[in-house]
GROMACS .gro file of C-alpha atoms in nm:
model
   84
    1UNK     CA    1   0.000   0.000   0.000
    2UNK     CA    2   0.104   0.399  -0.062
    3UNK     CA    3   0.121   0.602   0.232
    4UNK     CA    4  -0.151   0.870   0.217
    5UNK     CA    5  -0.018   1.166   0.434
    6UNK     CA    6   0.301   1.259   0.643
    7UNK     CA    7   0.195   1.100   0.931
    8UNK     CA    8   0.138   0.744   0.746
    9UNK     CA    9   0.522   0.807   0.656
   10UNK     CA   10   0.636   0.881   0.982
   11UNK     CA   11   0.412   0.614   1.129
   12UNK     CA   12   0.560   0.333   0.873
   13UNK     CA   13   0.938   0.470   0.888
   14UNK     CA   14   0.913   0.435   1.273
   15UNK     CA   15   0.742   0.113   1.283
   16UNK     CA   16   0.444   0.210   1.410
   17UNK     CA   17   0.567   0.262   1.754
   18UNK     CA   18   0.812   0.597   1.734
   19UNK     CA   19   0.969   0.692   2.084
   20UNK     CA   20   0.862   1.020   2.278
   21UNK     CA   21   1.144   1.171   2.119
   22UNK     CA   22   1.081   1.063   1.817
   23UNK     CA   23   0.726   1.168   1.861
   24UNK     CA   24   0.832   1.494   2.028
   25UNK     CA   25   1.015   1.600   1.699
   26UNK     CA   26   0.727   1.494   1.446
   27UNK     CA   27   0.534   1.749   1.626
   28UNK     CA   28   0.806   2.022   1.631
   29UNK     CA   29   0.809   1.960   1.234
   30UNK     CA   30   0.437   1.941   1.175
   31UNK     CA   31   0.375   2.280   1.371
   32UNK     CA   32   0.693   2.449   1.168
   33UNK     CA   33   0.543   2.357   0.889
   34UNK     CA   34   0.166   2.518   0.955
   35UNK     CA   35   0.317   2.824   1.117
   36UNK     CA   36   0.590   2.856   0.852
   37UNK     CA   37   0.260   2.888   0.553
   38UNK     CA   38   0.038   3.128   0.792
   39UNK     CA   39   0.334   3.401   0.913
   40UNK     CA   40   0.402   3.416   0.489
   41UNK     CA   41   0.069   3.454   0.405
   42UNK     CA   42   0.020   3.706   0.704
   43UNK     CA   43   0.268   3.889   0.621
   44UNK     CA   44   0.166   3.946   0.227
   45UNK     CA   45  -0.177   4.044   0.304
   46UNK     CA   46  -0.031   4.292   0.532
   47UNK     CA   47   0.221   4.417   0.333
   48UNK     CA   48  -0.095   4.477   0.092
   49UNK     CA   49  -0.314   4.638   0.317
   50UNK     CA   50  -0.021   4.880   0.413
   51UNK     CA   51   0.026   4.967   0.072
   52UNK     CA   52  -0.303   5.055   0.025
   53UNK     CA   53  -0.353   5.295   0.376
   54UNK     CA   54  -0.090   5.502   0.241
   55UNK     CA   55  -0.167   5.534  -0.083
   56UNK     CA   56  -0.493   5.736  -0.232
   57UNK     CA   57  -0.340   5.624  -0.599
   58UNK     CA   58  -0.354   5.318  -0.512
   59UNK     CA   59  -0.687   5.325  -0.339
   60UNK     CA   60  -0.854   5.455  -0.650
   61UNK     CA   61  -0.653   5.227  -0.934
   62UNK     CA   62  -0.812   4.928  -0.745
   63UNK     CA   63  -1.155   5.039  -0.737
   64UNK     CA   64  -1.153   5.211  -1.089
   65UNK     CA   65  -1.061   4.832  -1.213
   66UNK     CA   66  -1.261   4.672  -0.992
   67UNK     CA   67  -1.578   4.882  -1.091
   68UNK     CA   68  -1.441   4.900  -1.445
   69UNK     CA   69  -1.345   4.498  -1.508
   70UNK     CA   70  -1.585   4.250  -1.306
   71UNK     CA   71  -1.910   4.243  -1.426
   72UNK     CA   72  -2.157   4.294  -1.148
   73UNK     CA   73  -2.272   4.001  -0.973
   74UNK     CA   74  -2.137   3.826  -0.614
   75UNK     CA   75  -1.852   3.636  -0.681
   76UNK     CA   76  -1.601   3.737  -0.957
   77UNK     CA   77  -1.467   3.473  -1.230
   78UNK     CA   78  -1.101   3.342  -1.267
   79UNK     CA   79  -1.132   3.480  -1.649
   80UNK     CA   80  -1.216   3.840  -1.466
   81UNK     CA   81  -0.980   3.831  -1.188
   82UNK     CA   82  -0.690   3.743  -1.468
   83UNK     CA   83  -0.777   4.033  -1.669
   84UNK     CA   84  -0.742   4.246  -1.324
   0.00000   0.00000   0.00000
């Protein structure tokens, strides 16, 4: 059988029966690894937002496309957002 996640793997390369440390360390990774995708995409959107506070331009480029570009309705389409 394939594994189907990391844990399978870890699971099957310690025999199914990994020491505390062992353990200990899977954890350390797994939480690295969540943390490590949320603090980059934390720090883009803010980035973004920051851009946007201090700049008017900016401000109104954005909505001018917006209003000019995505046809009115709730959610806009990948073919809209592309041409964004």
């Amino acid at each position: 059988y394939g594994s189907d996640d990391l844990v399978d793997d870890f699971l099957q390369a310690h025999n199914y029966s990994p020491s505390e440390n062992e353990l200990n360390n899977f954890i350390q990774i797994a939480h690295d690894m969540f943390s490590a995708g949320t603090v980059t995409t934390s720090a883009t959107i803010t980035f973004g937002l920051i851009q946007l506070v201090n700049s008017v331009e900016l401000q109104d480029e954005l909505f001018w496309e917006i209003e000019n570009y995505l046809i009115k309705r709730d959610v806009p389409t990948m073919f809209e957002i592309q041409h964004l």
